[in-house]
Amino acid sequence: MERISWNEYFMAQSQLLALRSTCTRLTVGATIVRDKRIIAGGYNGSIAGGDHCTDKGCYVIDNHCVRTIHAEMNALLQCAKFGVQTADADIYVTHFPCLQCCKSIIQAGLRSVYYAEDYKNHPYAVELFAQAGIRTVKVPSDRTDSDKKNFVQSLLTNLELSGADQDTVAQLREEASMLFR
């Protein structure tokens, strides 16, 4: 099997993070990278210790679930919480960022947004990214399902070998197996 590109690698990390999402409407993962090193990751879900959409349902106001924090924001907040600088970093997101996340990405000083799927790409977000000089790149996936399955399995094995919680790894393996039926 051919070695995957950096863009595919970091996007796969974001797709793996999306498996932790507690949103029932859309699962999203985000990985922040500087100098080809992961500095933070996030997925869309509720506040720590709060009710999850998977348990209580989505809390929708004006067609938006207000119960969840978006993946991009969770990754940026992780950097803030642990004092990790975001200037000149890149973000890999499973879906094109919403307008609010776009503004946060700009203010955090990120330089590039890599995304796997278009999702209600707001024209003003596209305009703001251009105005701020932030490069947006759609990362196409030309891997077969077999390649994806093998890659996800290797990520899960590496996660397990790194000492991750075995129950969490088992749950992720179960969710991954459902993706590749």
PDB file of C-alpha atoms in Angstrom:
ATOM      1  CA  MET A   1       0.000   0.000   0.000  1.00  0.00           C
ATOM      2  CA  GLU A   2       1.252   3.448  -0.912  1.00  0.00           C
ATOM      3  CA  ARG A   3       2.143   5.800   1.942  1.00  0.00           C
ATOM      4  CA  ILE A   4      -0.587   8.399   2.495  1.00  0.00           C
ATOM      5  CA  SER A   5       0.012  12.127   2.172  1.00  0.00           C
ATOM      6  CA  TRP A   6       0.203  14.462   5.175  1.00  0.00           C
ATOM      7  CA  ASN A   7      -3.170  15.937   4.209  1.00  0.00           C
ATOM      8  CA  GLU A   8      -4.754  12.472   4.171  1.00  0.00           C
ATOM      9  CA  TYR A   9      -3.099  11.593   7.477  1.00  0.00           C
ATOM     10  CA  PHE A  10      -4.321  14.682   9.320  1.00  0.00           C
ATOM     11  CA  MET A  11      -7.777  14.421   7.738  1.00  0.00           C
ATOM     12  CA  ALA A  12      -7.967  10.813   8.905  1.00  0.00           C
ATOM     13  CA  GLN A  13      -7.217  12.047  12.433  1.00  0.00           C
ATOM     14  CA  SER A  14     -10.148  14.444  12.126  1.00  0.00           C
ATOM     15  CA  GLN A  15     -12.388  11.672  10.835  1.00  0.00           C
ATOM     16  CA  LEU A  16     -11.365   9.523  13.800  1.00  0.00           C
ATOM     17  CA  LEU A  17     -12.139  12.406  16.178  1.00  0.00           C
ATOM     18  CA  ALA A  18     -15.574  12.755  14.569  1.00  0.00           C
ATOM     19  CA  LEU A  19     -16.360   9.257  15.825  1.00  0.00           C
ATOM     20  CA  ARG A  20     -16.399  10.750  19.355  1.00  0.00           C
ATOM     21  CA  SER A  21     -19.097  13.278  18.433  1.00  0.00           C
ATOM     22  CA  THR A  22     -22.268  13.251  20.505  1.00  0.00           C
ATOM     23  CA  CYS A  23     -24.287  15.226  17.967  1.00  0.00           C
ATOM     24  CA  THR A  24     -27.021  13.264  16.236  1.00  0.00           C
ATOM     25  CA  ARG A  25     -27.357  15.712  13.322  1.00  0.00           C
ATOM     26  CA  LEU A  26     -23.771  15.782  12.002  1.00  0.00           C
ATOM     27  CA  THR A  27     -20.497  14.351  13.284  1.00  0.00           C
ATOM     28  CA  VAL A  28     -17.492  16.614  12.809  1.00  0.00           C
ATOM     29  CA  GLY A  29     -13.841  16.329  13.802  1.00  0.00           C
ATOM     30  CA  ALA A  30     -11.051  18.915  13.720  1.00  0.00           C
ATOM     31  CA  THR A  31      -7.284  18.612  14.095  1.00  0.00           C
ATOM     32  CA  ILE A  32      -4.954  21.594  14.540  1.00  0.00           C
ATOM     33  CA  VAL A  33      -1.453  21.057  13.180  1.00  0.00           C
ATOM     34  CA  ARG A  34       1.759  23.077  13.319  1.00  0.00           C
ATOM     35  CA  ASP A  35       4.967  21.957  11.590  1.00  0.00           C
ATOM     36  CA  LYS A  36       3.395  18.576  10.744  1.00  0.00           C
ATOM     37  CA  ARG A  37       2.660  17.918  14.432  1.00  0.00           C
ATOM     38  CA  ILE A  38      -0.808  17.632  15.950  1.00  0.00           C
ATOM     39  CA  ILE A  39      -1.269  20.271  18.635  1.00  0.00           C
ATOM     40  CA  ALA A  40      -5.000  19.820  19.356  1.00  0.00           C
ATOM     41  CA  GLY A  41      -8.109  17.984  18.321  1.00  0.00           C
ATOM     42  CA  GLY A  42     -11.816  18.386  18.849  1.00  0.00           C
ATOM     43  CA  TYR A  43     -15.196  17.039  17.898  1.00  0.00           C
ATOM     44  CA  ASN A  44     -18.662  18.494  18.128  1.00  0.00           C
ATOM     45  CA  GLY A  45     -20.312  17.722  21.427  1.00  0.00           C
ATOM     46  CA  SER A  46     -21.693  19.151  24.621  1.00  0.00           C
ATOM     47  CA  ILE A  47     -19.811  20.970  27.362  1.00  0.00           C
ATOM     48  CA  ALA A  48     -17.755  18.733  29.649  1.00  0.00           C
ATOM     49  CA  GLY A  49     -20.137  17.008  32.032  1.00  0.00           C
ATOM     50  CA  GLY A  50     -23.201  18.354  30.214  1.00  0.00           C
ATOM     51  CA  ASP A  51     -26.140  16.600  28.607  1.00  0.00           C
ATOM     52  CA  HIS A  52     -25.388  15.124  25.201  1.00  0.00           C
ATOM     53  CA  CYS A  53     -27.610  15.148  22.133  1.00  0.00           C
ATOM     54  CA  THR A  54     -27.260  11.373  21.999  1.00  0.00           C
ATOM     55  CA  ASP A  55     -28.876  11.211  25.460  1.00  0.00           C
ATOM     56  CA  LYS A  56     -31.295  14.154  25.548  1.00  0.00           C
ATOM     57  CA  GLY A  57     -31.792  15.027  21.886  1.00  0.00           C
ATOM     58  CA  CYS A  58     -30.692  18.119  20.060  1.00  0.00           C
ATOM     59  CA  TYR A  59     -31.653  21.503  21.513  1.00  0.00           C
ATOM     60  CA  VAL A  60     -32.484  23.340  18.292  1.00  0.00           C
ATOM     61  CA  ILE A  61     -32.979  27.116  18.079  1.00  0.00           C
ATOM     62  CA  ASP A  62     -33.201  28.814  14.671  1.00  0.00           C
ATOM     63  CA  ASN A  63     -32.286  25.522  12.987  1.00  0.00           C
ATOM     64  CA  HIS A  64     -29.033  25.190  14.995  1.00  0.00           C
ATOM     65  CA  CYS A  65     -28.333  22.835  17.867  1.00  0.00           C
ATOM     66  CA  VAL A  66     -27.218  25.054  20.731  1.00  0.00           C
ATOM     67  CA  ARG A  67     -26.314  22.114  22.959  1.00  0.00           C
ATOM     68  CA  THR A  68     -23.103  21.414  21.035  1.00  0.00           C
ATOM     69  CA  ILE A  69     -19.773  23.142  20.730  1.00  0.00           C
ATOM     70  CA  HIS A  70     -18.382  22.796  17.217  1.00  0.00           C
ATOM     71  CA  ALA A  71     -15.288  20.675  16.597  1.00  0.00           C
ATOM     72  CA  GLU A  72     -13.200  23.647  15.473  1.00  0.00           C
ATOM     73  CA  MET A  73     -14.069  25.585  18.636  1.00  0.00           C
ATOM     74  CA  ASN A  74     -13.309  22.584  20.848  1.00  0.00           C
ATOM     75  CA  ALA A  75      -9.872  22.256  19.228  1.00  0.00           C
ATOM     76  CA  LEU A  76      -9.169  25.995  19.569  1.00  0.00           C
ATOM     77  CA  LEU A  77     -10.367  25.985  23.181  1.00  0.00           C
ATOM     78  CA  GLN A  78      -8.115  23.016  23.925  1.00  0.00           C
ATOM     79  CA  CYS A  79      -5.177  25.140  22.751  1.00  0.00           C
ATOM     80  CA  ALA A  80      -6.314  28.021  24.953  1.00  0.00           C
ATOM     81  CA  LYS A  81      -6.808  25.773  27.979  1.00  0.00           C
ATOM     82  CA  PHE A  82      -3.321  24.290  27.731  1.00  0.00           C
ATOM     83  CA  GLY A  83      -1.480  27.401  26.525  1.00  0.00           C
ATOM     84  CA  VAL A  84      -0.689  26.132  23.028  1.00  0.00           C
ATOM     85  CA  GLN A  85      -0.095  28.837  20.440  1.00  0.00           C
ATOM     86  CA  THR A  86      -2.296  28.662  17.326  1.00  0.00           C
ATOM     87  CA  ALA A  87      -0.640  31.359  15.210  1.00  0.00           C
ATOM     88  CA  ASP A  88       0.454  30.028  11.807  1.00  0.00           C
ATOM     89  CA  ALA A  89      -1.041  26.593  12.438  1.00  0.00           C
ATOM     90  CA  ASP A  90      -3.359  24.726  10.072  1.00  0.00           C
ATOM     91  CA  ILE A  91      -6.712  23.089  10.813  1.00  0.00           C
ATOM     92  CA  TYR A  92      -8.087  19.927   9.241  1.00  0.00           C
ATOM     93  CA  VAL A  93     -11.875  19.646   9.484  1.00  0.00           C
ATOM     94  CA  THR A  94     -14.208  16.957   8.210  1.00  0.00           C
ATOM     95  CA  HIS A  95     -16.661  19.641   6.977  1.00  0.00           C
ATOM     96  CA  PHE A  96     -16.296  23.233   5.789  1.00  0.00           C
ATOM     97  CA  PRO A  97     -16.447  25.498   8.885  1.00  0.00           C
ATOM     98  CA  CYS A  98     -19.575  27.474   9.719  1.00  0.00           C
ATOM     99  CA  LEU A  99     -19.479  31.270   9.793  1.00  0.00           C
ATOM    100  CA  GLN A 100     -18.858  31.491  13.559  1.00  0.00           C
ATOM    101  CA  CYS A 101     -16.027  28.953  13.445  1.00  0.00           C
ATOM    102  CA  CYS A 102     -14.602  30.776  10.424  1.00  0.00           C
ATOM    103  CA  LYS A 103     -14.329  33.972  12.464  1.00  0.00           C
ATOM    104  CA  SER A 104     -12.719  32.120  15.385  1.00  0.00           C
ATOM    105  CA  ILE A 105     -10.204  30.453  13.053  1.00  0.00           C
ATOM    106  CA  ILE A 106      -9.246  33.861  11.653  1.00  0.00           C
ATOM    107  CA  GLN A 107      -8.905  35.429  15.110  1.00  0.00           C
ATOM    108  CA  ALA A 108      -6.786  32.480  16.308  1.00  0.00           C
ATOM    109  CA  GLY A 109      -4.246  33.230  13.561  1.00  0.00           C
ATOM    110  CA  LEU A 110      -4.520  29.968  11.675  1.00  0.00           C
ATOM    111  CA  ARG A 111      -3.120  30.087   8.157  1.00  0.00           C
ATOM    112  CA  SER A 112      -4.942  27.262   6.337  1.00  0.00           C
ATOM    113  CA  VAL A 113      -8.209  25.344   6.506  1.00  0.00           C
ATOM    114  CA  TYR A 114      -8.251  21.871   5.001  1.00  0.00           C
ATOM    115  CA  TYR A 115     -11.679  20.259   4.777  1.00  0.00           C
ATOM    116  CA  ALA A 116     -13.027  16.973   3.445  1.00  0.00           C
ATOM    117  CA  GLU A 117     -16.629  17.845   2.632  1.00  0.00           C
ATOM    118  CA  ASP A 118     -18.551  20.926   1.644  1.00  0.00           C
ATOM    119  CA  TYR A 119     -21.290  21.689   4.155  1.00  0.00           C
ATOM    120  CA  LYS A 120     -23.482  24.750   3.733  1.00  0.00           C
ATOM    121  CA  ASN A 121     -20.398  26.780   2.825  1.00  0.00           C
ATOM    122  CA  HIS A 122     -21.515  30.262   3.842  1.00  0.00           C
ATOM    123  CA  PRO A 123     -20.529  32.808   1.176  1.00  0.00           C
ATOM    124  CA  TYR A 124     -19.479  35.305   3.847  1.00  0.00           C
ATOM    125  CA  ALA A 125     -17.222  32.694   5.485  1.00  0.00           C
ATOM    126  CA  VAL A 126     -15.580  32.095   2.104  1.00  0.00           C
ATOM    127  CA  GLU A 127     -15.190  35.879   1.707  1.00  0.00           C
ATOM    128  CA  LEU A 128     -13.747  36.315   5.211  1.00  0.00           C
ATOM    129  CA  PHE A 129     -11.207  33.531   4.732  1.00  0.00           C
ATOM    130  CA  ALA A 130     -10.082  35.179   1.484  1.00  0.00           C
ATOM    131  CA  GLN A 131      -9.986  38.627   3.093  1.00  0.00           C
ATOM    132  CA  ALA A 132      -7.850  37.285   5.957  1.00  0.00           C
ATOM    133  CA  GLY A 133      -5.503  35.490   3.565  1.00  0.00           C
ATOM    134  CA  ILE A 134      -6.422  32.075   4.915  1.00  0.00           C
ATOM    135  CA  ARG A 135      -6.030  29.320   2.383  1.00  0.00           C
ATOM    136  CA  THR A 136      -8.921  26.864   2.099  1.00  0.00           C
ATOM    137  CA  VAL A 137      -8.219  23.483   0.540  1.00  0.00           C
ATOM    138  CA  LYS A 138     -10.649  20.673  -0.096  1.00  0.00           C
ATOM    139  CA  VAL A 139      -8.866  17.384   0.570  1.00  0.00           C
ATOM    140  CA  PRO A 140     -10.240  14.786  -1.819  1.00  0.00           C
ATOM    141  CA  SER A 141     -10.297  11.197  -0.715  1.00  0.00           C
ATOM    142  CA  ASP A 142      -9.387   8.799  -3.467  1.00  0.00           C
ATOM    143  CA  ARG A 143      -8.857   5.869  -1.152  1.00  0.00           C
ATOM    144  CA  THR A 144     -10.969   2.763  -1.504  1.00  0.00           C
ATOM    145  CA  ASP A 145     -13.158   1.631   1.378  1.00  0.00           C
ATOM    146  CA  SER A 146     -10.686  -1.178   1.952  1.00  0.00           C
ATOM    147  CA  ASP A 147      -7.813   1.320   2.232  1.00  0.00           C
ATOM    148  CA  LYS A 148      -9.874   3.441   4.626  1.00  0.00           C
ATOM    149  CA  LYS A 149     -10.828   0.439   6.745  1.00  0.00           C
ATOM    150  CA  ASN A 150      -7.209  -0.715   6.980  1.00  0.00           C
ATOM    151  CA  PHE A 151      -6.050   2.779   7.859  1.00  0.00           C
ATOM    152  CA  VAL A 152      -8.688   3.251  10.578  1.00  0.00           C
ATOM    153  CA  GLN A 153      -7.796  -0.167  12.012  1.00  0.00           C
ATOM    154  CA  SER A 154      -4.109   0.795  12.138  1.00  0.00           C
ATOM    155  CA  LEU A 155      -4.979   4.085  13.875  1.00  0.00           C
ATOM    156  CA  LEU A 156      -7.047   2.208  16.441  1.00  0.00           C
ATOM    157  CA  THR A 157      -4.242  -0.282  17.019  1.00  0.00           C
ATOM    158  CA  ASN A 158      -1.759   2.577  17.529  1.00  0.00           C
ATOM    159  CA  LEU A 159      -4.210   4.225  19.924  1.00  0.00           C
ATOM    160  CA  GLU A 160      -4.504   0.986  21.885  1.00  0.00           C
ATOM    161  CA  LEU A 161      -0.726   0.494  21.990  1.00  0.00           C
ATOM    162  CA  SER A 162      -0.254   4.061  23.233  1.00  0.00           C
ATOM    163  CA  GLY A 163      -2.087   3.147  26.435  1.00  0.00           C
ATOM    164  CA  ALA A 164      -5.497   4.633  25.660  1.00  0.00           C
ATOM    165  CA  ASP A 165      -8.452   3.531  27.750  1.00  0.00           C
ATOM    166  CA  GLN A 166      -9.395   0.030  26.565  1.00  0.00           C
ATOM    167  CA  ASP A 167     -13.140   0.660  26.851  1.00  0.00           C
ATOM    168  CA  THR A 168     -12.827   3.740  24.657  1.00  0.00           C
ATOM    169  CA  VAL A 169     -10.777   1.834  22.079  1.00  0.00           C
ATOM    170  CA  ALA A 170     -13.319  -1.013  22.097  1.00  0.00           C
ATOM    171  CA  GLN A 171     -16.163   1.454  21.547  1.00  0.00           C
ATOM    172  CA  LEU A 172     -14.266   3.130  18.690  1.00  0.00           C
ATOM    173  CA  ARG A 173     -13.589  -0.271  17.107  1.00  0.00           C
ATOM    174  CA  GLU A 174     -17.296  -1.067  17.276  1.00  0.00           C
ATOM    175  CA  GLU A 175     -18.229   2.285  15.710  1.00  0.00           C
ATOM    176  CA  ALA A 176     -15.583   1.845  13.004  1.00  0.00           C
ATOM    177  CA  SER A 177     -16.886  -1.620  12.160  1.00  0.00           C
ATOM    178  CA  MET A 178     -20.346  -0.123  11.647  1.00  0.00           C
ATOM    179  CA  LEU A 179     -18.872   2.394   9.169  1.00  0.00           C
ATOM    180  CA  PHE A 180     -17.427  -0.310   6.932  1.00  0.00           C
ATOM    181  CA  ARG A 181     -20.279  -2.826   6.712  1.00  0.00           C
TER     182      ARG A 181
END
